Short mmCIF file of C-alpha atoms in Angstrom, two decimals:
data_model
loop_
_atom_site.label_atom_id
_atom_site.label_comp_id
_atom_site.label_asym_id
_atom_site.label_seq_id
_atom_site.Cartn_x
_atom_site.Cartn_y
_atom_site.Cartn_z
CA MET O 1 0.00 0.00 0.00
CA GLU O 2 1.32 3.46 -0.95
CA ARG O 3 1.57 5.67 2.15
CA THR O 4 3.77 8.51 0.86
CA TYR O 5 1.10 11.13 1.43
CA SER O 6 -0.89 9.49 4.21
CA THR O 7 -1.79 11.74 7.11
CA ALA O 8 -0.40 11.09 10.58
CA GLU O 9 -3.90 10.15 11.68
CA GLU O 10 -4.09 7.50 8.93
CA LEU O 11 -0.62 6.17 9.74
CA ALA O 12 -1.50 5.93 13.44
CA ALA O 13 -4.60 3.90 12.57
CA ASP O 14 -2.55 1.57 10.33
CA LEU O 15 0.07 1.13 13.04
CA ARG O 16 -2.58 0.34 15.68
CA ALA O 17 -4.23 -2.18 13.33
CA GLY O 18 -0.89 -3.91 12.71
CA GLU O 19 -1.08 -3.21 8.97
CA VAL O 20 2.39 -1.63 8.95
CA THR O 21 5.33 -1.21 11.32
CA SER O 22 7.19 1.94 12.22
CA VAL O 23 10.36 0.38 10.80
CA GLU O 24 8.61 -0.04 7.45
CA LEU O 25 7.27 3.53 7.47
CA THR O 26 10.67 4.90 8.43
CA ASP O 27 12.53 2.92 5.79
CA GLU O 28 10.03 4.08 3.15
CA ALA O 29 10.44 7.73 4.19
CA ILE O 30 14.24 7.47 4.15
CA ALA O 31 14.15 5.85 0.71
CA ARG O 32 11.99 8.72 -0.60
CA ILE O 33 14.33 11.32 0.85
CA GLU O 34 17.40 9.63 -0.61
CA ARG O 35 15.67 9.37 -4.00
CA ASP O 36 13.93 12.76 -4.28
CA ASP O 37 15.59 15.26 -1.97
CA LYS O 38 18.51 15.92 -4.30
CA GLU O 39 16.04 18.05 -6.30
CA ILE O 40 14.24 19.65 -3.35
CA ASN O 41 16.96 19.97 -0.67
CA ALA O 42 14.50 20.06 2.23
CA ILE O 43 16.29 17.73 4.67
CA CYS O 44 19.52 19.54 5.50
CA VAL O 45 20.59 17.36 8.47
CA PRO O 46 19.50 13.71 8.11
CA ASP O 47 19.48 11.53 11.23
CA PHE O 48 18.62 8.20 9.66
CA ASP O 49 20.51 5.82 11.94
CA ARG O 50 18.84 7.17 15.07
CA ALA O 51 15.49 7.30 13.24
CA ARG O 52 15.70 3.59 12.45
CA ALA O 53 16.60 2.85 16.09
CA ALA O 54 13.65 4.96 17.29
CA ALA O 55 11.35 3.10 14.89
CA ARG O 56 12.48 -0.25 16.28
CA ASP O 57 11.86 1.06 19.80
CA ALA O 58 8.39 2.24 18.77
CA ASP O 59 7.46 -1.16 17.36
CA GLN O 60 8.67 -2.86 20.54
CA ALA O 61 6.69 -0.38 22.67
CA ARG O 62 3.53 -1.09 20.66
CA ALA O 63 4.12 -4.83 21.03
CA ARG O 64 4.15 -4.26 24.81
CA GLY O 65 0.74 -2.60 24.56
CA GLU O 66 1.85 1.04 24.63
CA ASP O 67 -0.03 3.64 22.61
CA ARG O 68 1.06 7.27 22.43
CA PRO O 69 -0.25 10.05 20.15
CA LEU O 70 2.63 9.86 17.62
CA LEU O 71 4.02 6.42 18.37
CA GLY O 72 6.08 5.25 15.40
CA ILE O 73 5.19 8.14 13.07
CA PRO O 74 8.08 9.63 11.01
CA VAL O 75 8.42 13.42 11.37
CA THR O 76 10.90 16.20 10.64
CA VAL O 77 12.09 19.16 12.71
CA LYS O 78 13.08 22.67 11.61
CA GLU O 79 16.85 23.16 11.73
CA SER O 80 16.54 25.94 14.30
CA TYR O 81 15.43 23.54 17.06
CA ASN O 82 18.16 22.05 19.22
CA ILE O 83 18.50 18.27 18.90
CA ALA O 84 21.25 16.71 20.99
CA GLY O 85 23.88 15.17 18.73
CA LEU O 86 23.00 17.27 15.66
CA PRO O 87 24.32 20.72 14.71
CA THR O 88 22.11 23.78 15.18
CA THR O 89 23.34 26.58 12.90
CA TRP O 90 20.33 28.73 11.88
CA GLY O 91 22.19 28.77 8.54
CA MET O 92 25.02 30.86 10.00
CA PRO O 93 28.44 29.71 8.71
CA GLN O 94 30.28 30.80 11.86
CA HIS O 95 28.16 28.33 13.86
CA ARG O 96 28.33 25.35 11.49
CA ASP O 97 29.90 23.21 14.23
CA PHE O 98 27.66 24.25 17.13
CA MET O 99 26.32 21.12 18.81
CA PRO O 100 23.71 21.56 21.59
CA ALA O 101 23.86 19.25 24.58
CA GLU O 102 20.12 18.70 24.96
CA ASP O 103 16.90 18.63 22.97
CA ALA O 104 14.59 21.62 22.67
CA VAL O 105 11.50 21.24 24.81
CA GLN O 106 9.36 20.62 21.70
CA VAL O 107 11.73 17.94 20.40
CA SER O 108 11.47 16.28 23.81
CA ARG O 109 7.69 16.40 23.53
CA LEU O 110 7.78 14.86 20.05
CA LYS O 111 9.95 12.01 21.28
CA ALA O 112 7.85 11.50 24.40
CA ALA O 113 4.79 11.20 22.14
CA GLY O 114 6.62 8.43 20.24
CA ALA O 115 7.54 10.28 17.04
CA VAL O 116 10.45 9.09 14.90
CA VAL O 117 12.62 12.10 13.96
CA LEU O 118 14.03 11.67 10.44
CA GLY O 119 16.19 14.80 10.56
CA LYS O 120 16.23 18.57 10.31
CA THR O 121 14.78 20.83 7.61
CA ASN O 122 16.41 23.80 5.90
CA VAL O 123 16.06 27.48 6.89
CA PRO O 124 17.27 30.91 5.73
CA LEU O 125 20.27 32.67 7.28
CA GLY O 126 19.28 33.54 10.85
CA LEU O 127 15.66 32.63 9.98
CA GLN O 128 15.39 36.15 8.54
CA ASP O 129 14.00 35.64 5.05
CA ILE O 130 10.88 34.65 3.14
CA GLN O 131 13.02 32.06 1.32
CA SER O 132 15.06 29.14 2.69
CA PHE O 133 18.67 29.25 1.55
CA ASN O 134 22.00 29.60 3.33
CA GLU O 135 25.71 29.12 2.71
CA ILE O 136 25.92 25.88 4.70
CA HIS O 137 23.00 23.89 3.33
CA GLY O 138 22.13 25.60 0.04
CA THR O 139 18.68 26.38 -1.38
CA THR O 140 15.39 24.59 -0.78
CA ASN O 141 13.24 24.43 -3.91
CA ASN O 142 9.48 24.48 -4.12
CA PRO O 143 8.24 20.94 -4.92
CA TRP O 144 5.70 22.41 -7.36
CA ASP O 145 8.26 24.47 -9.30
CA HIS O 146 11.96 24.09 -8.54
CA ALA O 147 12.68 27.59 -9.88
CA ARG O 148 10.59 29.05 -7.04
CA THR O 149 11.07 29.34 -3.30
CA SER O 150 9.45 27.05 -0.77
CA GLY O 151 9.11 30.05 1.53
CA GLY O 152 10.76 30.87 4.82
CA SER O 153 11.76 30.47 7.41
CA SER O 154 10.10 27.04 7.81
CA GLY O 155 10.52 26.42 4.06
CA GLY O 156 12.38 23.13 4.48
CA SER O 157 9.55 21.74 6.60
CA ALA O 158 6.83 22.75 4.14
CA ALA O 159 8.80 21.35 1.18
CA ALA O 160 9.41 18.10 3.10
CA LEU O 161 5.71 17.65 3.79
CA ALA O 162 4.72 18.41 0.19
CA SER O 163 7.33 15.87 -0.97
CA GLY O 164 6.13 13.09 1.34
CA PHE O 165 9.20 13.22 3.63
CA GLY O 166 7.43 12.39 6.90
CA ALA O 167 3.85 13.06 7.96
CA LEU O 168 4.43 16.03 10.29
CA SER O 169 6.93 18.78 11.00
CA ILE O 170 7.45 21.46 13.60
CA GLY O 171 8.44 25.03 12.74
CA SER O 172 8.26 28.55 14.09
CA ASP O 173 6.58 31.82 13.13
CA LEU O 174 7.51 35.45 13.73
CA ALA O 175 6.78 36.95 10.32
CA GLY O 176 4.67 34.23 8.73
CA SER O 177 7.40 31.60 8.93
CA LEU O 178 4.90 28.76 9.35
CA ARG O 179 2.08 30.20 7.28
CA THR O 180 3.96 31.48 4.22
CA PRO O 181 5.77 28.19 3.43
CA ALA O 182 2.47 26.32 3.93
CA HIS O 183 0.79 28.70 1.47
CA PHE O 184 3.66 28.38 -1.05
CA CYS O 185 3.83 24.56 -0.84
CA GLY O 186 0.15 23.68 -0.47
CA VAL O 187 0.24 22.25 3.06
CA TYR O 188 -1.26 23.13 6.45
CA ALA O 189 0.28 25.06 9.36
CA HIS O 190 -0.90 26.60 12.59
CA LYS O 191 0.57 29.65 14.32
CA PRO O 192 -0.56 29.14 17.92
CA THR O 193 -1.65 31.85 20.31
CA LEU O 194 1.41 33.70 21.61
CA GLY O 195 2.86 31.80 24.59
CA LEU O 196 0.73 28.68 24.12
CA ALA O 197 3.67 26.39 23.22
CA ALA O 198 7.02 26.56 25.02
CA VAL O 199 9.92 27.77 22.85
CA ARG O 200 12.97 26.81 24.96
CA GLY O 201 15.70 25.32 22.77
CA MET O 202 14.52 27.09 19.60
CA VAL O 203 17.31 29.64 19.99
CA PRO O 204 20.12 30.99 17.78
CA PRO O 205 23.55 29.50 18.48
CA PRO O 206 25.50 29.75 20.65
CA ALA O 207 22.91 31.22 23.04
CA PRO O 208 21.88 29.06 26.00
CA ALA O 209 18.48 27.40 25.90
CA LEU O 210 16.57 29.47 28.46
CA PRO O 211 12.81 29.59 29.14
CA VAL O 212 12.09 33.00 27.60
CA ASP O 213 8.73 34.63 26.96
CA SER O 214 8.68 35.64 23.30
CA ASP O 215 7.29 39.02 22.33
CA LEU O 216 5.99 37.91 18.92
CA ALA O 217 7.52 34.55 17.94
CA VAL O 218 5.81 31.20 18.39
CA VAL O 219 6.50 27.55 17.59
CA GLY O 220 3.86 25.43 15.92
CA PRO O 221 2.79 22.40 13.85
CA MET O 222 2.84 21.74 10.09
CA ALA O 223 1.01 18.88 8.38
CA ARG O 224 -0.86 17.68 5.30
CA SER O 225 -4.31 17.85 6.93
CA ALA O 226 -6.16 20.08 9.36
CA ARG O 227 -6.84 17.24 11.82
CA ASP O 228 -3.12 16.46 11.93
CA LEU O 229 -2.45 20.05 13.02
CA THR O 230 -4.69 19.51 16.03
CA LEU O 231 -3.03 16.17 16.78
CA LEU O 232 0.41 17.78 16.81
CA LEU O 233 -0.67 20.97 18.60
CA ASP O 234 -1.98 18.83 21.45
CA VAL O 235 1.54 17.41 21.79
CA MET O 236 3.20 20.86 21.60
CA ALA O 237 0.82 22.97 23.69
CA GLY O 238 1.68 23.92 27.22
CA PRO O 239 4.13 26.26 28.90
CA ASP O 240 7.69 25.50 29.90
CA PRO O 241 7.86 23.25 32.98
CA LEU O 242 10.92 25.22 34.14
CA THR O 243 8.76 28.29 34.69
CA HIS O 244 5.29 26.83 35.29
CA GLY O 245 6.02 23.51 36.97
CA ALA O 246 5.58 20.03 35.55
CA ALA O 247 2.06 19.73 36.96
CA TYR O 248 0.75 22.81 35.10
CA ASP O 249 -2.28 21.81 33.01
CA LEU O 250 -3.38 23.96 30.10
CA ARG O 251 -6.72 23.05 28.59
CA LEU O 252 -7.75 24.96 25.49
CA PRO O 253 -11.47 25.65 25.18
CA PRO O 254 -13.29 23.59 22.56
CA ALA O 255 -14.05 25.03 19.14
CA ARG O 256 -16.93 27.49 19.26
CA HIS O 257 -18.86 25.48 16.68
CA GLU O 258 -18.79 22.03 15.10
CA ARG O 259 -20.87 22.81 12.00
CA LEU O 260 -20.07 25.20 9.18
CA ASP O 261 -23.49 26.84 9.26
CA ASP O 262 -22.91 28.03 12.83
CA PHE O 263 -19.73 30.00 12.04
CA ARG O 264 -19.68 33.80 11.72
CA VAL O 265 -16.74 34.80 9.50
CA LEU O 266 -15.23 38.11 8.41
CA VAL O 267 -13.50 37.83 5.01
CA LEU O 268 -10.75 40.32 4.08
CA ASP O 269 -8.82 40.59 0.82
CA GLU O 270 -7.60 44.20 0.82
CA HIS O 271 -4.75 45.73 2.83
CA PRO O 272 -3.96 49.46 2.83
CA PHE O 273 -0.23 48.88 2.31
CA ILE O 274 -0.13 46.35 -0.52
CA PRO O 275 -2.51 45.01 -3.19
CA THR O 276 -3.67 41.41 -3.21
CA GLY O 277 -2.68 39.50 -6.35
CA SER O 278 -5.43 37.98 -8.47
CA ALA O 279 -4.45 34.36 -7.67
CA VAL O 280 -4.60 34.93 -3.92
CA ARG O 281 -7.81 36.97 -4.18
CA ALA O 282 -9.34 34.02 -6.06
CA GLY O 283 -8.29 31.72 -3.22
CA VAL O 284 -9.94 33.99 -0.64
CA ASN O 285 -13.10 34.05 -2.75
CA ARG O 286 -13.13 30.24 -3.05
CA VAL O 287 -13.19 30.04 0.74
CA ALA O 288 -15.81 32.77 1.04
CA ASP O 289 -18.05 30.99 -1.49
CA ALA O 290 -17.63 27.67 0.34
CA LEU O 291 -18.57 29.33 3.63
CA VAL O 292 -21.70 30.90 2.12
CA ASP O 293 -22.61 27.62 0.46
CA GLY O 294 -22.20 25.85 3.79
CA GLY O 295 -24.58 28.24 5.51
CA ALA O 296 -22.03 30.30 7.46
CA ARG O 297 -22.67 33.99 8.07
CA VAL O 298 -20.09 35.85 5.99
CA GLU O 299 -19.32 39.56 6.08
CA ARG O 300 -16.78 41.49 4.00
CA HIS O 301 -16.53 44.58 6.22
CA SER O 302 -16.85 45.38 9.92
CA PRO O 303 -16.35 48.61 11.87
CA LEU O 304 -15.00 46.41 14.67
CA LEU O 305 -11.86 45.47 12.69
CA PRO O 306 -8.79 47.14 14.28
CA ASP O 307 -7.15 49.63 11.93
CA LEU O 308 -4.89 47.69 9.53
CA THR O 309 -2.69 50.71 8.80
CA GLU O 310 -1.79 51.25 12.45
CA SER O 311 -1.55 47.49 12.93
CA ALA O 312 1.08 47.21 10.18
CA MET O 313 3.06 50.11 11.64
CA LEU O 314 2.92 48.61 15.13
CA TYR O 315 3.97 45.23 13.81
CA ARG O 316 7.01 46.74 12.09
CA GLN O 317 7.93 48.65 15.24
CA LEU O 318 7.67 45.66 17.56
CA LEU O 319 9.36 43.33 15.06
CA PHE O 320 12.38 45.50 14.32
CA SER O 321 12.85 47.11 17.74
CA GLY O 322 13.77 43.66 19.01
CA SER O 323 15.94 42.73 16.03
CA VAL O 324 18.84 45.07 16.83
CA ALA O 325 19.59 43.92 20.37
CA ARG O 326 22.70 42.00 19.28
CA PHE O 327 23.90 44.54 16.69
CA PRO O 328 27.49 45.83 17.14
CA VAL O 329 27.63 49.30 18.69
CA GLU O 330 28.99 50.86 15.47
CA ALA O 331 26.09 49.49 13.40
CA TYR O 332 23.59 50.70 15.99
CA GLU O 333 25.06 54.20 15.95
CA GLN O 334 24.76 54.26 12.15
CA LEU O 335 21.07 53.40 12.50
CA ARG O 336 20.60 56.24 15.01
CA THR O 337 22.17 58.68 12.56
CA SER O 338 19.98 57.47 9.69
CA ALA O 339 16.81 57.62 11.79
CA ALA O 340 17.59 61.18 12.87
CA GLN O 341 17.76 62.24 9.21
CA LEU O 342 14.23 61.01 8.41
CA SER O 343 11.63 63.61 7.63
CA ALA O 344 8.87 63.89 10.22
CA ASP O 345 6.42 63.56 7.34
CA ASP O 346 7.81 60.17 6.29
CA GLN O 347 5.24 57.66 7.56
CA SER O 348 6.27 54.77 5.28
CA LEU O 349 6.78 51.21 6.52
CA ASP O 350 10.54 51.56 5.93
CA ALA O 351 10.65 54.72 8.06
CA ALA O 352 8.69 52.99 10.82
CA MET O 353 11.19 50.14 10.71
CA LEU O 354 14.23 52.43 10.94
CA ARG O 355 12.79 54.48 13.80
CA ALA O 356 11.86 51.29 15.66
CA MET O 357 15.42 49.98 15.42
CA VAL O 358 16.55 52.82 17.71
CA PHE O 359 13.52 52.87 20.03
CA SER O 360 14.07 53.93 23.62
CA HIS O 361 12.45 51.77 26.27
CA ARG O 362 9.83 54.52 26.66
CA ASP O 363 9.08 54.29 22.91
CA TRP O 364 8.67 50.53 23.16
CA ILE O 365 6.32 50.79 26.16
CA GLU O 366 4.15 53.21 24.19
CA ALA O 367 4.07 50.83 21.21
CA ASN O 368 3.19 47.95 23.54
CA ASN O 369 0.34 49.99 25.04
CA ARG O 370 -1.03 50.57 21.54
CA ARG O 371 -0.78 46.81 20.94
CA GLU O 372 -2.93 46.21 24.03
CA ARG O 373 -5.56 48.55 22.61
CA HIS O 374 -5.51 46.50 19.40
CA ARG O 375 -5.88 43.28 21.40
CA HIS O 376 -8.96 44.77 23.06
CA GLY O 377 -10.30 45.67 19.61
CA TRP O 378 -9.84 42.07 18.49
CA ARG O 379 -11.67 40.82 21.60
CA GLN O 380 -14.62 43.03 20.63
CA LEU O 381 -14.50 41.79 17.03
CA PHE O 382 -14.46 38.15 18.16
CA ALA O 383 -17.58 38.76 20.21
CA GLU O 384 -19.33 39.23 16.84
CA PHE O 385 -17.27 36.87 14.65
CA ASP O 386 -15.65 33.47 15.16
CA ALA O 387 -12.84 33.76 12.61
CA VAL O 388 -11.27 36.09 10.06
CA VAL O 389 -10.25 34.80 6.62
CA CYS O 390 -7.49 36.73 4.85
CA PRO O 391 -4.39 36.29 2.65
CA ILE O 392 -1.03 35.10 3.99
CA THR O 393 1.03 36.90 1.34
CA PRO O 394 -0.18 38.74 -1.78
CA THR O 395 1.12 36.14 -4.27
CA PRO O 396 1.85 32.43 -4.69
CA ALA O 397 5.50 31.28 -4.43
CA PHE O 398 7.84 33.64 -6.26
CA PRO O 399 11.07 32.82 -8.18
CA HIS O 400 14.28 32.44 -6.16
CA ASP O 401 15.84 35.86 -5.50
CA HIS O 402 19.18 35.76 -3.68
CA ASN O 403 20.15 39.41 -4.05
CA PRO O 404 22.43 39.90 -1.02
CA ASP O 405 20.70 43.22 -0.24
CA PRO O 406 17.05 42.34 0.49
CA ARG O 407 16.18 46.04 0.23
CA GLU O 408 16.86 45.80 -3.50
CA ARG O 409 14.56 42.80 -3.98
CA ARG O 410 11.06 43.30 -5.32
CA ILE O 411 7.87 41.25 -5.24
CA ASP O 412 5.85 41.14 -8.47
CA ILE O 413 2.10 41.48 -7.90
CA ASP O 414 0.22 41.11 -11.18
CA GLY O 415 3.01 42.81 -13.12
CA VAL O 416 3.74 45.66 -10.67
CA GLU O 417 6.78 45.60 -8.37
CA TYR O 418 6.65 46.34 -4.64
CA PRO O 419 9.29 46.31 -1.86
CA TYR O 420 10.13 42.72 -0.95
CA PHE O 421 9.39 42.86 2.78
CA ASP O 422 6.08 44.69 2.34
CA GLN O 423 4.53 41.26 1.64
CA LEU O 424 4.83 40.56 5.40
CA VAL O 425 1.93 42.87 6.33
CA TRP O 426 -0.69 40.10 6.15
CA ALA O 427 1.36 37.84 8.44
CA GLY O 428 1.53 40.69 10.95
CA VAL O 429 -2.26 40.94 11.22
CA ALA O 430 -2.25 37.88 13.49
CA THR O 431 1.31 38.11 14.83
CA MET O 432 1.21 41.62 16.29
CA PRO O 433 -1.68 40.93 18.71
CA GLY O 434 -0.58 37.29 19.28
CA LEU O 435 -3.65 35.62 17.75
CA PRO O 436 -3.83 32.01 16.52
CA ALA O 437 -3.90 31.57 12.73
CA THR O 438 -4.32 28.41 10.66
CA ALA O 439 -2.92 28.28 7.12
CA ILE O 440 -4.94 26.12 4.71
CA PRO O 441 -4.59 25.31 0.99
CA THR O 442 -7.41 26.62 -1.19
CA GLY O 443 -6.47 25.27 -4.62
CA ARG O 444 -4.06 26.45 -7.28
CA SER O 445 -3.19 29.53 -9.27
CA PRO O 446 -3.60 29.65 -13.08
CA GLU O 447 0.11 28.66 -13.29
CA GLY O 448 -0.60 25.58 -11.16
CA LEU O 449 1.02 26.89 -7.96
CA PRO O 450 -0.54 26.31 -4.52
CA VAL O 451 -2.52 29.14 -2.96
CA GLY O 452 -3.49 29.33 0.70
CA VAL O 453 -5.30 31.60 3.15
CA GLN O 454 -5.14 32.03 6.91
CA LEU O 455 -7.99 31.61 9.37
CA ILE O 456 -7.40 33.93 12.33
CA GLY O 457 -9.13 33.08 15.60
CA PRO O 458 -9.60 34.51 19.10
CA MET O 459 -6.71 34.41 21.54
CA TYR O 460 -6.37 30.99 23.25
CA GLU O 461 -9.26 29.66 21.14
CA ASP O 462 -6.94 27.86 18.71
CA ARG O 463 -9.41 25.01 18.30
CA THR O 464 -11.89 27.35 16.58
CA PRO O 465 -9.81 28.16 13.45
CA LEU O 466 -8.51 24.58 13.48
CA ARG O 467 -12.08 23.22 13.39
CA LEU O 468 -13.00 25.67 10.64
CA ALA O 469 -9.96 24.41 8.72
CA GLU O 470 -11.27 20.83 9.02
CA LEU O 471 -14.71 21.82 7.77
CA LEU O 472 -13.28 23.73 4.82
CA GLU O 473 -11.02 20.79 3.96
CA GLN O 474 -14.14 18.64 3.68
CA LYS O 475 -15.83 21.31 1.56
CA ILE O 476 -13.11 22.47 -0.90
CA GLY O 477 -10.46 19.76 -0.56
CA GLY O 478 -7.07 19.96 1.06
CA PHE O 479 -3.52 18.94 0.26
CA GLN O 480 -2.74 17.78 -3.27
CA ALA O 481 0.55 16.08 -4.11
CA PRO O 482 2.80 17.95 -6.55
CA GLU O 483 2.69 16.53 -10.05
#
């Protein structure tokens, strides 16, 4: 039986029924990687010997009567997570030999759930790009079109899933790093509520793995079905035992609704800072039509929606004010000089970014207070709606662009060029206030490329967009294997 693109849920059922062993699944996955990954370059650090040993252990555990959520299921892990015995580089050449002593907390949770880790997936330099390429491990190609990017920074994970290299993967998301690769590669991803899943051990080398509270970044699941996202999120969810104690129990509320006709959904396809390309707009409309057809209440506008212009500015400020903490003093002083030369009338995204890079603590507190006002606005909106549907980026996957100065790169939206990083504004809609967002495939562009949307839900109500993702998968279809 061909299981290349089986979901984790299907594999778990086959394993429980004795129709296949973990050793067989693992050997099949390794054979696929060795055969096909030369073209894709998704698995940058294979760990096949230990994977085969873990598979044998899983089969023995099942023979003893054990049953864990991921027992015997082959998975991959984003390169940026620490795994004892494997290098963690974040694509940075100066750290190519950095070897952490212990697993990241999420890797520990995967293993405790019985997963078989096949290896690590590729990332951009420092996780700071919308593409996945670096000097150490090279470029990850999109499985649908090798001339295009798989996205970033979890691009290796998305490409691995679309190629059938394991049933699940774990990634991270600060600027769409889970959602954008899912959208570009036609798979599923979930950006959890801020703070829902512990991040310790997902840290740039050579920094120690400490239990920090992230300001914007999260870790989360990637899969080939919506139900698999929930399966993996249940393994990942929960705070760090070092700060909350091992007995801490976090129970997410159930989804608000089980049926499509009970959902109230706000659909957005326009952003004040960047146009939405025709292929992505068509994907949003496919979802909107499916919702209407399924009896959901769908609105296209609401006065309750927090202002997207201010939201984008705030997102840039919070994102880039934290990015300069490790800059050399000389580079920081150059930024201060450049920011001082800006015209007071310049209210562009680039100007907001530059000013944020030299924020005082007082400036940051003021920005954070404005974020809290936005969070309150979202609470009011989610009293009237259950989810918001909107783009992830304005276009499908774009051609590889490795210009060493990202400020010179451009994104082509229906024949018109825009600044490369402006495509991040849609990711920031959910990231800035810390809301959960589920990326789902919605079909393909006229060129045959995957197109996805995100379903944004209320804070700590992750199961609501996840359930909506399941219902839409039943209605419009889900993952399709690349041809």
